Short mmCIF file of C-alpha atoms in Angstrom, two decimals:
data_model
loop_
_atom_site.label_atom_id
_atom_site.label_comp_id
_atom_site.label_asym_id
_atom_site.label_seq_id
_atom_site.Cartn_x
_atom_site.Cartn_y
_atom_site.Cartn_z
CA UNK A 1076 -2.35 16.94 -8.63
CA UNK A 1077 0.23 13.73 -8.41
CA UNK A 1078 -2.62 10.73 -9.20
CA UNK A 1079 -2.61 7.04 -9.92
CA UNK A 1080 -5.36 5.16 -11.87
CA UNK A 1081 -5.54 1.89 -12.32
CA UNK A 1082 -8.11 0.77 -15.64
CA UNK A 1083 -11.04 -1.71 -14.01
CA UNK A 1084 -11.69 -2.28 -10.52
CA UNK A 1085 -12.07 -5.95 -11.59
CA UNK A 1086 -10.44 -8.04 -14.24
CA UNK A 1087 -11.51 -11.64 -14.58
CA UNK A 1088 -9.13 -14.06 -16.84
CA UNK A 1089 -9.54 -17.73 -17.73
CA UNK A 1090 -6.50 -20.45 -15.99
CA UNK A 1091 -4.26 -20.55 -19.12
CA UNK A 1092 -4.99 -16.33 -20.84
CA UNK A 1093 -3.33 -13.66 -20.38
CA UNK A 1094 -3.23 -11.35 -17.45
CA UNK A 1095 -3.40 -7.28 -18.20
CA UNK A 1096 -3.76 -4.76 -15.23
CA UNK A 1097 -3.29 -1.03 -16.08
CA UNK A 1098 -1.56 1.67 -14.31
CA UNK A 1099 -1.40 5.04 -15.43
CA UNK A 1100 -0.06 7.81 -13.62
CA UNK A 1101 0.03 12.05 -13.49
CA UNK A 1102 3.85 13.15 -13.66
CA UNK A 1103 6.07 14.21 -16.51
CA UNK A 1104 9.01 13.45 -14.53
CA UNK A 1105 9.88 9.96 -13.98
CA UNK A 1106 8.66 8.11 -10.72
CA UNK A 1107 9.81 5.30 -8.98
CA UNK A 1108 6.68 2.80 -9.52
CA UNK A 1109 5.45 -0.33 -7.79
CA UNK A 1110 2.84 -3.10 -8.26
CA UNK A 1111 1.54 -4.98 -4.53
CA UNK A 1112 -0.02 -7.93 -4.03
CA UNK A 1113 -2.59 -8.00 -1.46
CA UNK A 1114 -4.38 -11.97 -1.09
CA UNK A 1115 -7.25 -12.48 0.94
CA UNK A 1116 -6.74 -11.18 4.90
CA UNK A 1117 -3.13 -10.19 4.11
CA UNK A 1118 -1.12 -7.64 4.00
CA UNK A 1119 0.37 -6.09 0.84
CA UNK A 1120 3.51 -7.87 -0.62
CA UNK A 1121 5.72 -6.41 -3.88
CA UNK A 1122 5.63 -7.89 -6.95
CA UNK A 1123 7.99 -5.92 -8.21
CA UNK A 1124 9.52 -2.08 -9.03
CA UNK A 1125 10.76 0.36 -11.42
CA UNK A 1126 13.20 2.79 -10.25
CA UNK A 1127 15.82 3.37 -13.05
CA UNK A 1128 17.20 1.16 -15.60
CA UNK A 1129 15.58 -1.29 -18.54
CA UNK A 1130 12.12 -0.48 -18.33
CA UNK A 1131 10.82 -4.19 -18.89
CA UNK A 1132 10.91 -5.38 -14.80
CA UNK A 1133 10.34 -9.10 -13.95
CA UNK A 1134 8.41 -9.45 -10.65
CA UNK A 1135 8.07 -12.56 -8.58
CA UNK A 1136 5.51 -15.46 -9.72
CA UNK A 1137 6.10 -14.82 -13.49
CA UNK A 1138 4.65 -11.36 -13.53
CA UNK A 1139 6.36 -8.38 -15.40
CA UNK A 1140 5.79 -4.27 -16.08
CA UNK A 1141 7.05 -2.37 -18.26
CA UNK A 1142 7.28 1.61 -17.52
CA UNK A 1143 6.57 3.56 -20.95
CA UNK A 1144 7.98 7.39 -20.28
CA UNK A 1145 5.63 8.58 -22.93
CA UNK A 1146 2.32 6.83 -22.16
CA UNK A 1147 2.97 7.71 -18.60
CA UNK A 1148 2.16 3.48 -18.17
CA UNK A 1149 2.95 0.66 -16.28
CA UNK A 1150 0.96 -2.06 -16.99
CA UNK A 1151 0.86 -5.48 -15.27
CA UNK A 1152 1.28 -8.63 -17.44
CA UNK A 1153 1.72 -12.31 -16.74
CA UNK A 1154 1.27 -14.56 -19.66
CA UNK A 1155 -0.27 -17.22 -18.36
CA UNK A 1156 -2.93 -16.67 -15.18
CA UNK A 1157 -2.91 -19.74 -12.33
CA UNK A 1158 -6.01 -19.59 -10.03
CA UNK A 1159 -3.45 -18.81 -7.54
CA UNK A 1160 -2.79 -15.19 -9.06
CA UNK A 1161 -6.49 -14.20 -7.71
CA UNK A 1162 -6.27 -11.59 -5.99
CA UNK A 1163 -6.26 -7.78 -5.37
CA UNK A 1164 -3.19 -5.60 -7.13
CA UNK A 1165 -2.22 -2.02 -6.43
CA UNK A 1166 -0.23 0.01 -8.25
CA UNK A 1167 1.55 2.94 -6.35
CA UNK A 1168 3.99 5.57 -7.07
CA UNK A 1169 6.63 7.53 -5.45
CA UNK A 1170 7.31 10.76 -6.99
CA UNK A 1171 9.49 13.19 -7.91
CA UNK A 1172 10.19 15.20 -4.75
CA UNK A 1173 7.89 13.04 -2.33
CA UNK A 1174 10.33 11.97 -0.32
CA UNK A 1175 9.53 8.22 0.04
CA UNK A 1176 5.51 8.52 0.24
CA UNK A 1177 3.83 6.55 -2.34
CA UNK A 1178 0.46 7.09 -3.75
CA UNK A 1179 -1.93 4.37 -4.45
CA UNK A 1180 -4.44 3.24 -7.37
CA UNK A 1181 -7.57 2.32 -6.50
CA UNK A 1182 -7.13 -1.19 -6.80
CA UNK A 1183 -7.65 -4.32 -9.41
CA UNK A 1184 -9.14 -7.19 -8.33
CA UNK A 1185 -8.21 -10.39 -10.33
CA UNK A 1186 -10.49 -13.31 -10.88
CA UNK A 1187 -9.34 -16.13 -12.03
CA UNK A 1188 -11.76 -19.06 -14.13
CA UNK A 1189 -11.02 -22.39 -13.95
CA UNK B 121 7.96 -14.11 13.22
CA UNK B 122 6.53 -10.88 11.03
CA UNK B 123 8.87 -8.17 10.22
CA UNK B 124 5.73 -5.57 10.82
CA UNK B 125 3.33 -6.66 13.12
CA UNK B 126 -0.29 -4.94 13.99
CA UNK B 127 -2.20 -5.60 16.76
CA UNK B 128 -5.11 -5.95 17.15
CA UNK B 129 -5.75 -7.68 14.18
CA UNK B 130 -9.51 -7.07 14.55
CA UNK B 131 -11.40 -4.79 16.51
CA UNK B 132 -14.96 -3.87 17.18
CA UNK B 133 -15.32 -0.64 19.10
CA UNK B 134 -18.44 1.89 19.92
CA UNK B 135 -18.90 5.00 18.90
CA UNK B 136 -17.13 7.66 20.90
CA UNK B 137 -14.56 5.61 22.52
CA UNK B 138 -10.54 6.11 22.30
CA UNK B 139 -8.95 3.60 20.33
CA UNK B 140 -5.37 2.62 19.80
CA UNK B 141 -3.56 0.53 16.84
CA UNK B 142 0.36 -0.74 17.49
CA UNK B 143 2.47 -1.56 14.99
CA UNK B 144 6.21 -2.61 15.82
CA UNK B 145 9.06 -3.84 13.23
CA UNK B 146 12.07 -6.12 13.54
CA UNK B 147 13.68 -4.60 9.91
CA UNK B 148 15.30 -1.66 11.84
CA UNK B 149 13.66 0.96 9.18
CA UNK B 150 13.53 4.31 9.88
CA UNK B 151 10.58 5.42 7.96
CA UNK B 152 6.96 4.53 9.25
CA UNK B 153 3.34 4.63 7.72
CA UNK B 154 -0.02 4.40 8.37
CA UNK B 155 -2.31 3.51 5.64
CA UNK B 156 -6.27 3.01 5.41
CA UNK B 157 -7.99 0.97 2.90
CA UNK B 158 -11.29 1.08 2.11
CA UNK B 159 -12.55 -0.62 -0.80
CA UNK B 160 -12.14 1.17 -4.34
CA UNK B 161 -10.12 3.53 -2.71
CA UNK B 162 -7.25 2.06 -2.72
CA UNK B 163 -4.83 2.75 0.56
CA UNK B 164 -4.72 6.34 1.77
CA UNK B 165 -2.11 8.00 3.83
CA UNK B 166 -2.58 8.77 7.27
CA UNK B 167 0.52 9.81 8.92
CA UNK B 168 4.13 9.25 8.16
CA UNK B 169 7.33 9.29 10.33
CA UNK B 170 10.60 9.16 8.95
CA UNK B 171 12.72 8.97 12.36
CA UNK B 172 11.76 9.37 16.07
CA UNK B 173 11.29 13.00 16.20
CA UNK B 174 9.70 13.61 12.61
CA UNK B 175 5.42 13.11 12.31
CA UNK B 176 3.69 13.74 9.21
CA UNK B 177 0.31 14.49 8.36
CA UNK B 178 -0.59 12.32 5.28
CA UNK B 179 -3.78 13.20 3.10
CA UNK B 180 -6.52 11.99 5.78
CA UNK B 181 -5.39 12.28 9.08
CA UNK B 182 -8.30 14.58 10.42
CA UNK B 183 -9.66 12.00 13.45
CA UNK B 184 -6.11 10.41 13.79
CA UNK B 185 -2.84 10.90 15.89
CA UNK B 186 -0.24 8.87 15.96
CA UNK B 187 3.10 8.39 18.60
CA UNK B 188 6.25 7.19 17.61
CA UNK B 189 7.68 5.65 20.95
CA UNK B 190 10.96 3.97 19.44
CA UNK B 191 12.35 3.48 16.11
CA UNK B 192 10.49 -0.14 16.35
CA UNK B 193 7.23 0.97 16.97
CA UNK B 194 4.57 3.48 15.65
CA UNK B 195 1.02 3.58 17.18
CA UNK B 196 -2.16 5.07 15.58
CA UNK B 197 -5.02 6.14 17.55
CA UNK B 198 -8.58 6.75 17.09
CA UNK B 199 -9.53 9.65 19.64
CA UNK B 200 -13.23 9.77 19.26
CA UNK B 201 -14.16 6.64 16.89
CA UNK B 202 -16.78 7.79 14.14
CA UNK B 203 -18.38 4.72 12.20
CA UNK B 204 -16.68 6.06 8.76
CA UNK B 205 -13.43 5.30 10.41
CA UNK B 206 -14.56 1.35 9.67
CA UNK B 207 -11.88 0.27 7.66
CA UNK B 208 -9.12 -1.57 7.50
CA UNK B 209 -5.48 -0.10 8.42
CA UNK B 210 -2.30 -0.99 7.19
CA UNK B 211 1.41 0.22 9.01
CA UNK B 212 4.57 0.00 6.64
CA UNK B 213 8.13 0.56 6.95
CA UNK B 214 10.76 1.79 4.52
CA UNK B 215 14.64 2.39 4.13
CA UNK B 216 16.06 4.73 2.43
CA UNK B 217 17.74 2.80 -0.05
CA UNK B 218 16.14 0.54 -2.40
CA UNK B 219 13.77 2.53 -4.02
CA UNK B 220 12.69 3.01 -0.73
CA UNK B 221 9.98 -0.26 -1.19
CA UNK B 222 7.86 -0.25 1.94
CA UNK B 223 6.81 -3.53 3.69
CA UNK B 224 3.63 -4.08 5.39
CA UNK B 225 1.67 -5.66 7.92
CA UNK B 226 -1.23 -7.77 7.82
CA UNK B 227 -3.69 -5.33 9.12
CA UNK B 228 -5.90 -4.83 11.52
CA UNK B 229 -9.72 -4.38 10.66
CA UNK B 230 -11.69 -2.03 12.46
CA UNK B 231 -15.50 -1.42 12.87
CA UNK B 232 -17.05 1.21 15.09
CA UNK B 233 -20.41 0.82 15.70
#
């Protein structure tokens, strides 16, 4: 079955470290793959995607992926976390053959230390 | 204004009772979603429409129907509320192109009681 996990329902950083979410997915075929934003009483917004191309992508607000064929990965990094960044972050996928419906992970919730 | 917009944004309901969710959009997409999240679950599909005539059942809609009155607009409805329908819903659109990235609205929280 097509899946999505994402590593830790909740990450907590310090202001200044480095920020790792991880998405792993079920497919040996190449998806198109996404990583949303959701803040507090929002909706979801994209941070960025990965359909073909360089597989490093740069999101908005300094974040960045990079899709790794053979770890069937695309992990979440900024380098530096702001206390802005808290929030919740979904990975989804749209696979092979799905015609345009994505799957979600469960969800990563990002704390942020001052 | 919001490209997608969902209204109610909150809504407390009894068990039982018929319920509707709206959802209209201003990006003149085609494709439609609904979406419930419930927490450490991520978002689930619901139903899907990718024009006017086309409904599709996603992975939970058991409980649900939906009506797709116009290419703006994409209603969910609740016909016999349960309580573990308390969640909160999310409606998306989506092009075709793009990657087909879908764009959503701000959701509308609902408790049944």
């Amino acid at each position: 079955a097509q899946s999505v996990t994402q590593l830790g329902s909740h990450v907590s950083v310090s202001e200044g470290a480095l920020v790792l979410l991880r998405c792993n997915y079920s497919s040996s075929v190449p998806p198109y793959l996404f990583w949303y934003v959701q803040y507090p009483n929002q909706g979801l917004q994209l941070l960025l995607k990965y359909t073909t191309g360089a597989t490093l992508v740069k999101g908005i607000n300094g974040f960045e992926a990079e899709f790794k064929k053979s770890e069937t990965s695309f992990h979440l990094t900024k380098p530096s976390a702001h206390m802005s960044d808290a929030a919740e972050y979904f990975c989804a996928v749209r696979f092979s053959g799905n015609t345009g419906k994505l799957i979600f992970g469960q969800g990563t919730t990002l704390q942020v230390k001052p | 204004d919001a490209d997608v917009t969902q209204t109610p944004r909150n809504r407390i309901t009894k068990t039982g009772k018929r319920i509707m969710l709206e959802c209209s959009q201003t990006k003149g997409h085609d494709r439609m979603y609904w979406y419930r999240q419930d927490p450490g679950l991520g978002l689930r599909l619901i139903y899907y429409s990718f024009d006017v005539k086309d409904i599709n059942k996603g992975e939970i809609s058991d409980g649900y129907s939906v009506s797709r009155q116009a290419q703006a607009k994409f209603s969910l409805s609740l016909e016999s509320a349960i309580p573990n329908q308390t969640a909160l819903y999310f409606c998306a659109t989506s092009d075709t192109g793009d990657g087909n990235i879908q764009y959503f609205g701000a959701g509308t929280r609902l408790s049944v009681l």
